[in-house]
Tab-separated table of C-alpha atoms in Angstrom:
chain	number	residue	atom	x	y	z
A	1	MET	CA	57.315	132.045	-55.485
A	2	ARG	CA	55.850	133.037	-52.222
A	3	HIS	CA	58.563	132.055	-50.350
A	4	ASN	CA	60.374	134.678	-52.463
A	5	ARG	CA	58.056	137.030	-52.209
A	6	ALA	CA	58.780	137.057	-48.072
A	7	ILE	CA	62.331	137.590	-48.730
A	8	GLN	CA	61.985	140.477	-50.757
A	9	PHE	CA	58.823	142.261	-48.930
A	10	VAL	CA	61.785	141.078	-45.898
A	11	PHE	CA	64.888	143.081	-48.099
A	12	ALA	CA	62.469	145.948	-49.191
A	13	VAL	CA	61.463	146.406	-45.653
A	14	ALA	CA	65.144	146.479	-44.281
A	15	ALA	CA	66.607	149.017	-47.331
A	16	LEU	CA	63.564	151.236	-45.946
A	17	LEU	CA	64.483	151.508	-42.618
A	18	LEU	CA	68.111	151.970	-43.120
A	19	ILE	CA	67.266	154.804	-45.342
A	20	THR	CA	64.748	156.759	-43.217
A	21	PHE	CA	67.453	155.849	-39.983
A	22	GLY	CA	70.772	157.557	-42.698
A	23	ALA	CA	68.380	160.110	-43.387
A	24	SER	CA	67.444	160.946	-39.357
A	25	GLN	CA	70.557	161.012	-38.512
A	26	PHE	CA	71.845	163.165	-41.376
A	27	GLN	CA	69.298	165.747	-40.308
A	28	ALA	CA	70.918	165.382	-36.178
A	29	ALA	CA	74.648	165.372	-37.726
A	30	GLU	CA	73.769	169.256	-39.673
A	31	ARG	CA	71.969	170.453	-36.837
A	32	ASP	CA	74.946	169.710	-34.264
A	33	SER	CA	77.437	171.177	-37.286
A	34	ASP	CA	75.878	174.400	-38.502
A	35	GLY	CA	74.573	175.663	-34.215
A	36	SER	CA	71.367	177.242	-35.858
A	37	LEU	CA	67.685	177.204	-34.257
A	38	ARG	CA	65.119	174.657	-36.299
A	39	LEU	CA	61.621	176.084	-36.799
A	40	TRP	CA	60.283	173.293	-39.227
A	41	ILE	CA	56.567	173.988	-40.450
A	42	LEU	CA	55.901	170.009	-40.976
A	43	ASP	CA	53.894	168.993	-43.995
A	44	ILE	CA	51.435	167.301	-42.170
A	45	GLY	CA	48.504	168.124	-45.805
A	46	GLN	CA	45.404	170.067	-44.685
A	47	GLY	CA	46.635	171.372	-40.536
A	48	ASP	CA	48.964	173.348	-38.400
A	49	ALA	CA	52.053	171.316	-37.183
A	50	ILE	CA	55.084	173.821	-35.946
A	51	LEU	CA	58.688	171.857	-34.565
A	52	ILE	CA	60.767	174.212	-32.811
A	53	ASP	CA	64.593	172.670	-32.104
A	54	THR	CA	66.843	174.324	-30.012
A	55	PRO	CA	70.614	173.893	-30.311
A	56	GLU	CA	70.128	172.686	-27.165
A	57	HIS	CA	68.152	169.725	-27.989
A	58	GLN	CA	65.533	171.277	-26.854
A	59	GLN	CA	62.292	170.297	-28.698
A	60	ILE	CA	58.448	172.207	-28.508
A	61	LEU	CA	55.871	170.561	-30.390
A	62	VAL	CA	52.620	173.544	-31.519
A	63	ASP	CA	49.758	171.497	-32.781
A	64	GLY	CA	50.030	167.834	-34.108
A	65	GLY	CA	48.092	168.499	-37.808
A	66	ARG	CA	44.827	165.751	-37.683
A	67	GLY	CA	46.486	162.477	-37.665
A	68	ALA	CA	49.126	160.237	-37.586
A	69	GLN	CA	51.630	161.960	-40.495
A	70	VAL	CA	52.636	164.114	-37.948
A	71	LEU	CA	55.153	160.948	-36.806
A	72	ALA	CA	56.605	160.569	-40.070
A	73	GLU	CA	57.411	163.959	-40.213
A	74	LEU	CA	58.266	164.526	-37.128
A	75	ALA	CA	60.493	161.831	-37.980
A	76	LYS	CA	62.293	163.070	-40.695
A	77	ALA	CA	63.338	165.855	-38.031
A	78	LEU	CA	64.478	164.766	-35.154
A	79	PRO	CA	66.803	161.129	-34.655
A	80	LEU	CA	64.841	158.228	-34.467
A	81	THR	CA	65.901	158.049	-31.229
A	82	ASP	CA	64.801	160.852	-30.017
A	83	LYS	CA	61.419	160.753	-28.543
A	84	GLU	CA	61.019	163.040	-25.566
A	85	LEU	CA	59.018	166.360	-26.206
A	86	ASP	CA	59.962	169.219	-23.625
A	87	LEU	CA	57.094	171.566	-24.882
A	88	VAL	CA	53.355	170.641	-26.422
A	89	ILE	CA	51.297	173.650	-27.003
A	90	SER	CA	47.343	172.509	-28.049
A	91	THR	CA	46.334	176.388	-30.539
A	92	HIS	CA	42.822	175.051	-30.054
A	93	ASN	CA	40.685	171.933	-29.481
A	94	ASP	CA	39.836	171.746	-33.417
A	95	ALA	CA	40.218	168.293	-34.886
A	96	ASP	CA	42.731	169.845	-37.717
A	97	HIS	CA	45.577	170.720	-35.267
A	98	SER	CA	44.514	168.825	-32.225
A	99	GLY	CA	43.851	165.182	-33.735
A	100	GLY	CA	47.148	164.500	-34.926
A	101	LEU	CA	48.632	164.995	-30.992
A	102	ASN	CA	47.125	161.491	-29.815
A	103	ASP	CA	49.462	159.735	-31.969
A	104	VAL	CA	51.972	161.647	-30.212
A	105	LEU	CA	51.468	161.422	-26.678
A	106	GLN	CA	51.642	157.320	-27.355
A	107	HIS	CA	54.664	157.729	-29.423
A	108	TYR	CA	56.540	160.287	-27.593
A	109	LYS	CA	57.337	160.987	-23.849
A	110	VAL	CA	55.670	164.371	-23.836
A	111	ASN	CA	57.127	166.762	-19.746
A	112	LYS	CA	54.399	169.704	-20.356
A	113	ILE	CA	51.607	170.410	-22.133
A	114	TRP	CA	50.192	174.289	-22.419
A	115	LEU	CA	46.814	174.832	-23.500
A	116	THR	CA	44.250	177.384	-23.117
A	117	GLY	CA	41.431	175.055	-20.651
A	118	ALA	CA	38.532	175.262	-22.784
A	119	VAL	CA	36.702	172.119	-23.486
A	120	GLY	CA	35.999	170.794	-26.282
A	121	THR	CA	32.895	168.683	-27.502
A	122	THR	CA	34.238	165.424	-30.036
A	123	LYS	CA	35.597	162.080	-29.306
A	124	THR	CA	38.754	163.703	-30.277
A	125	TYR	CA	38.894	165.482	-27.359
A	126	GLN	CA	37.953	163.502	-25.144
A	127	THR	CA	40.858	160.574	-26.438
A	128	PHE	CA	43.299	163.834	-26.008
A	129	VAL	CA	42.036	164.514	-22.330
A	130	GLY	CA	42.400	160.694	-21.742
A	131	LEU	CA	45.738	160.750	-22.709
A	132	ILE	CA	46.884	163.417	-20.351
A	133	ALA	CA	45.234	161.681	-17.202
A	134	GLU	CA	47.166	158.649	-18.158
A	135	ARG	CA	50.429	159.423	-19.106
A	136	GLN	CA	50.327	161.696	-15.973
A	137	ILE	CA	51.446	164.454	-18.442
A	138	PRO	CA	51.450	168.160	-16.552
A	139	VAL	CA	49.337	170.891	-18.073
A	140	GLU	CA	49.218	174.565	-17.204
A	141	LYS	CA	46.799	176.670	-18.386
A	142	VAL	CA	47.802	179.802	-20.526
A	143	MET	CA	46.618	182.832	-22.314
A	144	ALA	CA	48.138	185.917	-22.636
A	145	GLY	CA	51.345	187.360	-20.557
A	146	ALA	CA	52.802	183.632	-20.004
A	147	THR	CA	56.368	182.974	-20.586
A	148	MET	CA	58.331	180.188	-21.834
A	149	SER	CA	62.492	179.814	-21.326
A	150	PHE	CA	64.152	177.289	-23.720
A	151	GLY	CA	68.325	178.697	-22.874
A	152	SER	CA	68.287	181.472	-25.817
A	153	LEU	CA	65.048	181.010	-27.475
A	154	GLN	CA	62.609	183.244	-25.426
A	155	GLY	CA	58.542	182.793	-26.737
A	156	ILE	CA	55.782	184.681	-24.767
A	157	VAL	CA	51.839	184.025	-25.239
A	158	ILE	CA	50.044	187.502	-26.778
A	159	SER	CA	46.741	185.827	-27.432
A	160	PRO	CA	43.299	185.032	-26.299
A	161	LEU	CA	43.336	187.461	-24.208
A	162	GLU	CA	40.701	185.695	-22.145
A	163	ASN	CA	40.690	183.179	-19.801
A	164	TYR	CA	38.906	179.959	-21.413
A	165	ASP	CA	39.852	177.602	-18.668
A	166	GLY	CA	36.496	175.524	-18.135
A	167	ILE	CA	34.456	177.546	-21.132
A	168	THR	CA	32.463	175.467	-24.300
A	169	PRO	CA	33.760	178.196	-26.890
A	170	GLU	CA	31.422	179.284	-29.439
A	171	GLU	CA	34.495	179.129	-31.554
A	172	SER	CA	37.242	177.602	-31.591
A	173	ASN	CA	40.016	179.578	-33.573
A	174	ALA	CA	38.775	182.359	-31.655
A	175	THR	CA	40.743	180.726	-28.448
A	176	SER	CA	44.052	179.817	-30.233
A	177	ILE	CA	46.746	180.388	-28.819
A	178	VAL	CA	48.784	183.481	-30.299
A	179	THR	CA	52.564	183.415	-29.703
A	180	PHE	CA	55.631	185.287	-30.394
A	181	TRP	CA	59.771	183.834	-29.669
A	182	GLN	CA	62.811	186.139	-30.311
A	183	TYR	CA	65.904	183.742	-31.242
A	184	GLY	CA	68.966	186.542	-30.306
A	185	ALA	CA	67.938	189.170	-32.564
A	186	GLU	CA	65.711	187.226	-34.759
A	187	THR	CA	61.888	187.158	-34.416
A	188	PHE	CA	58.959	184.700	-34.981
A	189	MET	CA	55.130	184.388	-34.355
A	190	LEU	CA	53.042	181.311	-34.144
A	191	THR	CA	49.145	182.248	-34.883
A	192	GLY	CA	47.290	178.708	-34.908
A	193	ASP	CA	43.407	179.997	-36.144
A	194	ALA	CA	42.938	183.547	-34.871
A	195	GLU	CA	40.843	185.891	-36.642
A	196	LEU	CA	40.820	189.055	-37.825
A	197	LEU	CA	39.045	190.221	-34.012
A	198	GLN	CA	41.749	188.586	-32.025
A	199	GLU	CA	44.756	190.324	-34.555
A	200	GLN	CA	42.267	194.042	-34.032
A	201	ALA	CA	42.069	193.011	-30.299
A	202	MET	CA	46.821	191.870	-30.219
A	203	ALA	CA	46.944	195.537	-32.112
A	204	GLU	CA	44.246	197.567	-29.297
A	205	ARG	CA	46.935	196.084	-26.407
A	206	GLY	CA	50.196	196.746	-28.732
A	207	LEU	CA	51.354	193.734	-28.261
A	208	LEU	CA	51.389	193.200	-31.392
A	209	ARG	CA	55.350	194.204	-33.297
A	210	HIS	CA	57.866	192.797	-36.076
A	211	THR	CA	58.708	189.659	-36.868
A	212	ASP	CA	61.553	187.860	-39.877
A	213	ILE	CA	58.573	184.952	-39.826
A	214	LEU	CA	55.153	184.709	-39.314
A	215	LYS	CA	53.710	181.198	-39.769
A	216	VAL	CA	49.572	182.376	-41.140
A	217	SER	CA	47.044	182.085	-39.614
A	218	HIS	CA	43.821	179.273	-40.971
A	219	HIS	CA	46.099	177.818	-43.157
A	220	GLY	CA	45.308	180.974	-44.991
A	221	SER	CA	41.754	181.828	-44.408
A	222	GLN	CA	39.928	185.413	-45.592
A	223	THR	CA	38.810	185.512	-41.830
A	224	ALA	CA	42.250	186.562	-41.278
A	225	THR	CA	45.837	187.572	-42.252
A	226	GLY	CA	44.440	191.707	-42.447
A	227	GLU	CA	45.873	194.569	-43.868
A	228	PRO	CA	46.425	196.488	-40.651
A	229	PHE	CA	48.539	193.481	-39.521
A	230	LEU	CA	50.339	192.547	-41.554
A	231	ARG	CA	51.832	196.057	-42.028
A	232	LEU	CA	51.968	196.272	-37.247
A	233	THR	CA	54.239	192.823	-37.916
A	234	SER	CA	56.003	193.346	-41.199
A	235	PRO	CA	57.189	190.155	-41.647
A	236	LYS	CA	60.371	189.437	-44.120
A	237	VAL	CA	58.810	185.879	-44.651
A	238	ALA	CA	55.761	184.159	-44.610
A	239	ALA	CA	54.821	180.127	-43.989
A	240	ILE	CA	51.207	178.875	-45.051
A	241	SER	CA	50.604	175.598	-43.716
A	242	SER	CA	47.385	174.361	-45.831
A	243	GLY	CA	46.465	170.719	-47.906
A	244	ALA	CA	46.851	170.365	-51.194
A	245	ARG	CA	43.508	170.939	-53.344
A	246	ASN	CA	42.104	171.607	-49.624
A	247	GLN	CA	37.711	171.084	-49.524
A	248	TYR	CA	38.672	174.836	-47.708
A	249	GLY	CA	40.357	176.774	-51.234
A	250	HIS	CA	43.570	177.550	-48.406
A	251	PRO	CA	45.014	179.629	-48.595
A	252	HIS	CA	42.791	181.913	-50.642
A	253	GLN	CA	43.652	184.687	-53.061
A	254	SER	CA	42.659	187.745	-51.349
A	255	VAL	CA	45.184	186.763	-48.876
A	256	ILE	CA	47.834	186.007	-51.628
A	257	ASN	CA	46.420	189.270	-53.089
A	258	ARG	CA	48.577	190.920	-49.987
A	259	LEU	CA	51.220	189.073	-49.033
A	260	ARG	CA	51.734	189.985	-52.648
A	261	SER	CA	51.095	193.779	-52.585
A	262	LEU	CA	52.811	194.027	-49.774
A	263	ASN	CA	56.007	192.501	-50.744
A	264	ILE	CA	56.586	189.628	-48.445
A	265	PRO	CA	58.369	186.245	-49.673
A	266	ILE	CA	55.406	183.885	-49.379
A	267	LEU	CA	56.130	179.670	-48.627
A	268	ARG	CA	52.952	176.711	-48.919
A	269	THR	CA	53.177	173.452	-47.754
A	270	ASP	CA	51.117	172.562	-50.341
A	271	GLN	CA	52.974	173.870	-53.177
A	272	ASP	CA	56.722	173.297	-51.506
A	273	GLY	CA	55.907	170.438	-48.541
A	274	THR	CA	57.596	170.835	-45.235
A	275	ILE	CA	59.769	174.199	-44.741
A	276	ARG	CA	63.050	174.309	-42.358
A	277	PHE	CA	63.789	177.152	-41.050
A	278	SER	CA	67.559	177.714	-39.750
A	279	ILE	CA	67.752	180.878	-37.270
A	280	TRP	CA	71.377	181.735	-36.082
A	281	PRO	CA	70.769	185.066	-33.906
A	282	ASP	CA	71.340	186.946	-36.176
A	283	ARG	CA	69.871	185.876	-39.390
A	284	PHE	CA	68.075	182.756	-40.631
A	285	SER	CA	67.446	181.008	-43.814
A	286	TYR	CA	65.304	177.848	-45.106
A	287	GLU	CA	64.682	175.628	-47.261
A	288	THR	CA	61.362	173.340	-48.944
A	289	GLY	CA	61.336	169.822	-49.828
A	290	LEU	CA	62.021	168.320	-47.145
């Protein structure tokens, strides 16, 4: 009986691997066939993990959630043989954004890391710093004005406005790296956990402009995504990354109400699962539940 159960287990595992490999290869073939840039808002529970995959197969990962769930999501989005990331951006040191990056660094070759240089106090942060040193990954400490280019995809950091290198901040969210991206005529903004004060500072510096796709800040917390910010960015669609029935009450009803009052469609990982935007130079579409 035990022998039969062992054989059944082996076949079950083999079947699961074939299904996973087949799905991954289908994703790769589909990506190659339509020529779009892919923006994935990964469903990793309560946290942020966002993958940008260009038509030239350059990949940027922005945050990694809290734990190893990001690895399963990356395996769905990328071919199983693709274990290289061109850039990893750690927006700030909160565990629900940076914790999963430790797993990423152990399973992927990372060519460069962007962070602010703000110092964390947790064991998770110390592990992150240790892995970067161990693997000798080049690090760039950035603030507003830093730019990046991946083929036709152009990006710029628009926050933080201060240099946090070597500083242990009282409020980690305030240090969040906010990036604005353009691909042809299409744009998207990734906001980390930036809050109302950061939104106001970006507005006062004239750094906010229309964005087609907005990743809503801080999982839809009521401390971000103010009406002035939304009117300046006037997104065509808003994506919220949050965990189902999370203890923080994200997204907050006030944020949902603000988005609805401005007729901005809302996508949510806690309800819709992983969200994938396919972006061409002149349009975009999206799918959910991937």
